[in-house]
CSV table of C-alpha atoms in Angstrom, one decimal:
chain,number,residue,atom,x,y,z
A,23,MET,CA,0.0,0.0,0.0
A,24,TYR,CA,2.8,2.4,0.9
A,25,LEU,CA,4.7,1.7,-2.3
A,26,GLN,CA,1.5,2.2,-4.4
A,27,ALA,CA,0.8,5.5,-2.7
A,28,PHE,CA,4.4,6.6,-3.2
A,29,TYR,CA,4.4,5.7,-6.9
A,30,ARG,CA,1.0,7.4,-7.4
A,31,ALA,CA,2.3,10.6,-5.7
A,32,SER,CA,5.5,10.5,-7.8
A,33,SER,CA,3.5,10.1,-11.0
A,34,THR,CA,1.2,13.0,-10.1
A,35,MET,CA,4.2,15.2,-9.3
A,36,SER,CA,5.8,14.3,-12.7
A,37,THR,CA,2.6,15.0,-14.6
A,38,ILE,CA,2.1,18.4,-13.0
A,39,ALA,CA,5.7,19.4,-13.7
A,40,GLN,CA,5.4,18.3,-17.3
A,41,ASN,CA,2.1,20.2,-17.7
A,42,LEU,CA,3.6,23.3,-16.2
A,43,ALA,CA,6.5,23.1,-18.6
A,44,THR,CA,4.1,22.8,-21.5
A,45,VAL,CA,2.0,25.7,-20.6
A,46,THR,CA,5.0,27.8,-19.9
A,47,ASP,CA,6.5,27.0,-23.3
A,48,HIS,CA,3.2,28.0,-24.9
A,49,ILE,CA,3.2,31.3,-23.0
A,50,ASN,CA,6.8,32.0,-24.1
A,51,SER,CA,6.0,31.1,-27.7
A,52,ALA,CA,3.1,33.6,-27.6
A,53,LEU,CA,5.4,36.3,-26.3
A,54,GLU,CA,8.1,35.5,-28.8
A,55,ALA,CA,5.6,35.7,-31.6
A,56,HIS,CA,4.8,39.3,-30.6
A,57,ARG,CA,8.1,40.7,-29.5
A,58,THR,CA,6.9,44.3,-30.3
A,59,HIS,CA,5.1,44.0,-26.9
A,60,ASP,CA,7.3,45.2,-24.1
A,61,TYR,CA,5.9,43.0,-21.3
A,62,ARG,CA,6.0,39.6,-19.7
A,63,ALA,CA,3.0,37.4,-18.8
A,64,ARG,CA,2.6,35.9,-15.4
A,65,LEU,CA,1.0,32.4,-15.1
A,66,VAL,CA,-1.4,31.9,-12.2
A,67,ALA,CA,-1.9,28.1,-11.7
A,68,VAL,CA,-5.5,27.7,-10.7
A,69,SER,CA,-5.6,25.0,-8.0
A,70,LYS,CA,-9.3,25.2,-6.9
A,71,THR,CA,-10.7,21.8,-5.6
A,72,LYS,CA,-7.2,20.3,-5.9
A,73,PRO,CA,-5.4,19.0,-2.8
A,74,ALA,CA,-2.6,20.9,-1.2
A,75,GLU,CA,-0.2,18.1,-2.4
A,76,ASP,CA,-0.8,19.1,-6.0
A,77,VAL,CA,0.1,22.7,-5.2
A,78,GLU,CA,3.2,21.6,-3.5
A,79,ALA,CA,4.1,19.5,-6.5
A,80,ALA,CA,3.8,22.6,-8.7
A,81,TYR,CA,5.8,24.6,-6.2
A,82,ALA,CA,8.6,21.9,-6.3
A,83,ALA,CA,8.7,22.3,-10.1
A,84,GLY,CA,9.5,26.0,-9.6
A,85,HIS,CA,6.0,27.7,-9.8
A,86,ARG,CA,5.0,30.3,-7.2
A,87,HIS,CA,1.7,31.9,-8.1
A,88,PHE,CA,-1.5,30.0,-7.4
A,89,GLY,CA,-5.2,31.0,-7.8
A,90,GLU,CA,-8.2,29.9,-5.7
A,91,ASN,CA,-11.9,30.7,-6.1
A,92,TYR,CA,-13.2,29.9,-2.6
A,93,VAL,CA,-12.3,31.8,0.5
A,94,ASN,CA,-12.5,28.9,2.9
A,95,GLU,CA,-10.4,26.7,0.6
A,96,LEU,CA,-7.8,29.3,0.1
A,97,VAL,CA,-7.4,30.1,3.8
A,98,GLU,CA,-7.2,26.4,4.6
A,99,LYS,CA,-4.6,25.7,1.9
A,100,SER,CA,-2.5,28.7,2.9
A,101,LEU,CA,-2.2,27.3,6.4
A,102,GLN,CA,-1.4,23.8,5.1
A,103,LEU,CA,1.3,25.2,2.9
A,104,GLN,CA,2.7,28.0,5.1
A,105,HIS,CA,6.0,26.2,5.2
A,106,LEU,CA,6.5,27.2,1.5
A,107,PRO,CA,8.1,30.6,2.1
A,108,ASP,CA,7.6,32.4,-1.2
A,109,ILE,CA,4.3,30.9,-2.4
A,110,ARG,CA,2.0,33.7,-3.7
A,111,TRP,CA,-1.8,33.3,-3.5
A,112,HIS,CA,-4.2,35.0,-5.8
A,113,PHE,CA,-7.9,35.1,-4.9
A,114,ILE,CA,-9.8,34.8,-8.2
A,115,GLY,CA,-13.4,34.1,-7.2
A,116,ASN,CA,-16.5,36.2,-6.8
A,117,LEU,CA,-15.9,38.2,-3.6
A,118,GLN,CA,-18.6,39.6,-1.3
A,119,LYS,CA,-18.1,42.1,1.5
A,120,LYS,CA,-18.9,39.6,4.2
A,121,ASN,CA,-16.0,37.4,3.2
A,122,CYS,CA,-13.3,40.1,2.9
A,123,SER,CA,-12.1,40.0,6.5
A,124,LYS,CA,-11.6,36.2,6.5
A,125,LEU,CA,-9.8,36.4,3.1
A,126,THR,CA,-7.3,38.8,4.5
A,127,THR,CA,-6.2,36.2,7.1
A,128,CYS,CA,-4.8,34.1,4.3
A,129,ARG,CA,-1.1,33.5,4.7
A,130,ASN,CA,1.0,34.8,1.8
A,131,LEU,CA,-2.0,36.5,0.1
A,132,ALA,CA,-0.5,38.4,-2.8
A,133,VAL,CA,-3.3,39.5,-5.1
A,134,VAL,CA,-7.1,39.8,-5.1
A,135,GLU,CA,-8.1,39.8,-8.7
A,136,THR,CA,-11.9,40.4,-8.4
A,137,VAL,CA,-12.6,43.7,-6.8
A,138,ASP,CA,-15.8,45.0,-8.5
A,139,SER,CA,-17.4,47.6,-6.1
A,140,GLU,CA,-16.5,50.2,-3.6
A,141,LYS,CA,-18.1,48.3,-0.7
A,142,VAL,CA,-15.8,45.3,-1.5
A,143,ALA,CA,-12.8,47.5,-1.9
A,144,ARG,CA,-13.5,49.2,1.5
A,145,ALA,CA,-14.0,45.9,3.3
A,146,LEU,CA,-10.9,44.4,1.8
A,147,ASN,CA,-8.9,47.5,2.7
A,148,ASN,CA,-10.1,47.4,6.3
A,149,GLY,CA,-9.5,43.7,6.6
A,150,TRP,CA,-6.0,43.9,5.1
A,151,LEU,CA,-5.0,46.8,7.4
A,152,ARG,CA,-6.2,44.7,10.4
A,153,ASN,CA,-5.2,41.2,9.4
A,154,GLY,CA,-2.5,41.3,6.6
A,155,ASP,CA,0.6,39.3,7.3
A,156,THR,CA,2.8,42.1,5.8
A,157,ASP,CA,3.0,45.8,6.1
A,158,ASP,CA,3.1,46.1,2.3
A,159,GLU,CA,0.0,47.1,0.3
A,160,LEU,CA,-2.2,44.3,-1.1
A,161,ASP,CA,-2.3,44.2,-4.9
A,162,VAL,CA,-5.7,44.2,-6.4
A,163,PHE,CA,-7.3,44.1,-9.8
A,164,ILE,CA,-10.6,45.6,-10.9
A,165,GLN,CA,-12.8,43.0,-12.5
A,166,VAL,CA,-14.8,44.5,-15.4
A,167,ASN,CA,-17.9,42.8,-16.8
A,168,THR,CA,-16.9,43.5,-20.4
A,169,SER,CA,-19.6,41.2,-21.8
A,170,ARG,CA,-22.3,42.7,-19.7
A,171,GLU,CA,-23.7,39.3,-18.9
A,172,GLU,CA,-26.0,39.2,-15.9
A,173,GLN,CA,-24.6,36.0,-14.5
A,174,LYS,CA,-21.0,37.4,-14.3
A,175,SER,CA,-19.4,39.5,-11.7
A,176,GLY,CA,-17.5,42.7,-12.4
A,177,CYS,CA,-18.2,46.4,-12.5
A,178,MET,CA,-19.7,47.8,-15.7
A,179,PRO,CA,-17.2,49.5,-18.0
A,180,GLU,CA,-18.7,52.9,-17.4
A,181,SER,CA,-18.1,52.5,-13.6
A,182,VAL,CA,-14.4,51.5,-13.8
A,183,VAL,CA,-13.0,55.1,-13.5
A,184,SER,CA,-15.0,55.9,-10.3
A,185,LEU,CA,-14.0,52.6,-8.7
A,186,ALA,CA,-10.4,53.0,-9.6
A,187,ARG,CA,-10.4,56.5,-8.2
A,188,PHE,CA,-12.0,55.2,-4.9
A,189,ILE,CA,-9.3,52.6,-4.5
A,190,LEU,CA,-6.5,55.1,-5.2
A,191,ASP,CA,-7.9,57.9,-2.9
A,192,GLU,CA,-9.6,55.9,-0.1
A,193,CYS,CA,-8.0,52.5,0.2
A,194,PHE,CA,-4.5,53.0,1.5
A,195,GLY,CA,-3.9,49.4,2.2
A,196,LEU,CA,-4.6,48.4,-1.5
A,197,ARG,CA,-2.4,48.9,-4.6
A,198,LEU,CA,-4.2,48.9,-7.9
A,199,ARG,CA,-2.2,46.8,-10.4
A,200,ARG,CA,-4.5,45.6,-13.2
A,201,VAL,CA,-7.9,45.5,-14.7
A,202,MET,CA,-9.3,42.0,-15.4
A,203,THR,CA,-12.0,40.4,-17.4
A,204,ILE,CA,-13.2,36.8,-18.0
A,205,GLY,CA,-14.9,37.5,-21.3
A,206,GLN,CA,-17.3,35.5,-23.2
A,207,PHE,CA,-16.9,31.7,-23.0
A,208,GLY,CA,-16.4,29.8,-26.2
A,209,TYR,CA,-15.6,32.8,-28.3
A,210,ASP,CA,-15.0,32.0,-32.0
A,211,TRP,CA,-11.6,33.5,-32.7
A,212,SER,CA,-12.1,33.0,-36.5
A,213,GLN,CA,-14.4,36.1,-36.2
A,214,GLY,CA,-11.5,38.3,-35.1
A,215,ASP,CA,-10.2,39.6,-31.8
A,216,ASN,CA,-12.4,38.9,-28.8
A,217,PRO,CA,-14.5,42.1,-28.3
A,218,ASP,CA,-14.5,41.6,-24.5
A,219,PHE,CA,-10.7,41.7,-24.5
A,220,MET,CA,-10.8,44.8,-26.7
A,221,GLU,CA,-13.2,46.4,-24.3
A,222,LEU,CA,-10.8,45.8,-21.4
A,223,LEU,CA,-8.0,47.4,-23.3
A,224,ARG,CA,-10.2,50.4,-23.9
A,225,CYS,CA,-11.1,50.6,-20.2
A,226,ARG,CA,-7.4,50.5,-19.3
A,227,ASP,CA,-6.6,53.3,-21.8
A,228,VAL,CA,-9.4,55.4,-20.3
A,229,LEU,CA,-8.1,54.9,-16.8
A,230,LEU,CA,-4.5,55.8,-17.8
A,231,LYS,CA,-5.8,59.1,-19.4
A,232,ASP,CA,-8.5,60.1,-16.9
A,233,LEU,CA,-6.5,59.3,-13.8
A,234,GLU,CA,-3.1,60.2,-15.2
A,235,LEU,CA,-1.6,56.8,-14.3
A,236,GLU,CA,1.8,55.8,-15.6
A,237,LYS,CA,1.0,52.1,-15.9
A,238,LEU,CA,-1.9,49.7,-15.5
A,239,GLU,CA,-1.6,46.2,-16.7
A,240,ILE,CA,-4.1,43.8,-18.2
A,241,SER,CA,-5.3,40.4,-16.9
A,242,MET,CA,-7.3,38.3,-19.3
A,243,GLY,CA,-7.1,34.8,-20.7
A,244,MET,CA,-7.7,31.3,-19.2
A,245,SER,CA,-7.0,27.7,-20.3
A,246,GLU,CA,-8.7,27.9,-23.7
A,247,ASP,CA,-7.6,31.4,-24.8
A,248,TYR,CA,-4.5,32.5,-22.9
A,249,ALA,CA,-2.2,32.5,-26.0
A,250,GLU,CA,-4.6,34.9,-27.8
A,251,ALA,CA,-5.0,37.0,-24.7
A,252,ILE,CA,-1.2,37.4,-24.5
A,253,ARG,CA,-1.1,38.4,-28.1
A,254,MET,CA,-3.6,41.1,-27.3
A,255,GLY,CA,-1.6,42.4,-24.3
A,256,SER,CA,-2.4,40.3,-21.3
A,257,THR,CA,0.3,40.3,-18.5
A,258,ASN,CA,-1.6,37.8,-16.3
A,259,VAL,CA,-3.2,34.6,-17.4
A,260,ARG,CA,-5.0,31.9,-15.3
A,261,VAL,CA,-4.7,28.2,-16.2
A,262,GLY,CA,-6.0,25.3,-14.2
A,263,SER,CA,-7.1,22.1,-15.8
A,264,LYS,CA,-4.2,22.1,-18.3
A,265,ILE,CA,-1.9,22.0,-15.3
A,266,PHE,CA,-3.7,20.0,-12.6
A,267,GLY,CA,-6.1,18.0,-14.7
A,268,ALA,CA,-9.9,17.9,-14.7
A,269,ARG,CA,-11.6,19.1,-11.6
A,270,ASP,CA,-13.9,17.2,-9.3
A,271,TYR,CA,-16.6,19.5,-7.9
A,272,PRO,CA,-18.0,17.9,-4.7
A,273,ASN,CA,-21.5,18.9,-3.5
A,274,LYS,CA,-20.9,21.7,-1.1
A,275,LYS,CA,-22.5,25.0,-0.2
A,276,LEU,CA,-20.7,27.9,-1.8
A,277,GLU,CA,-19.5,30.5,0.5
A,278,PHE,CA,-20.2,33.5,-1.6
């Protein structure tokens, strides 16, 4: 039994390492194909529903940035893996005001990618100033609902300037780094560039102009479209199943 478990764990570690290398190669190829872009793209390995051992396997392969969708799962994994000194956690799920305080107790929380309202920004700021495990500011992205789909989270494009201004002026524990969108699922790229990604680029340009910012990066692209997103300027992509394999969603009550 012990040997079977050992070989199974070794096989999983090897598969995750190989998958990471493949995705990283694809990202580098996308960047190389568009060398006129002066940027690099960070890979966030989405580990939701996966055991802490899988995260540790990816960490052993050299990866450091991991994304989680559920507050409870993220906080639990951060405690299980607090012995990994430079792991960087990204929260990438829908975030409600009531969960912000608990989220900020996460060890090695580096980024919250889904700020979409002033009330969430305020609660996150207050939680971080009270609970954060570092004196540094917490990096945040504004999530924009570029497709204007009712079932999706994110502020509307016309609200992004006021939300960004609120974060910059009122949330001294937060540091605005990027704007983010998920975009339409299953977009047919034969029809041209994804209009949701184009809308996010427009929102970024408006923010740079109206708020006189020097730099604001773009986060868009997931497992099925990260190469195209990088081509269009994304500096942060989220990939899960292509690294950790298909997910198993147990029946559980969602916490947000």
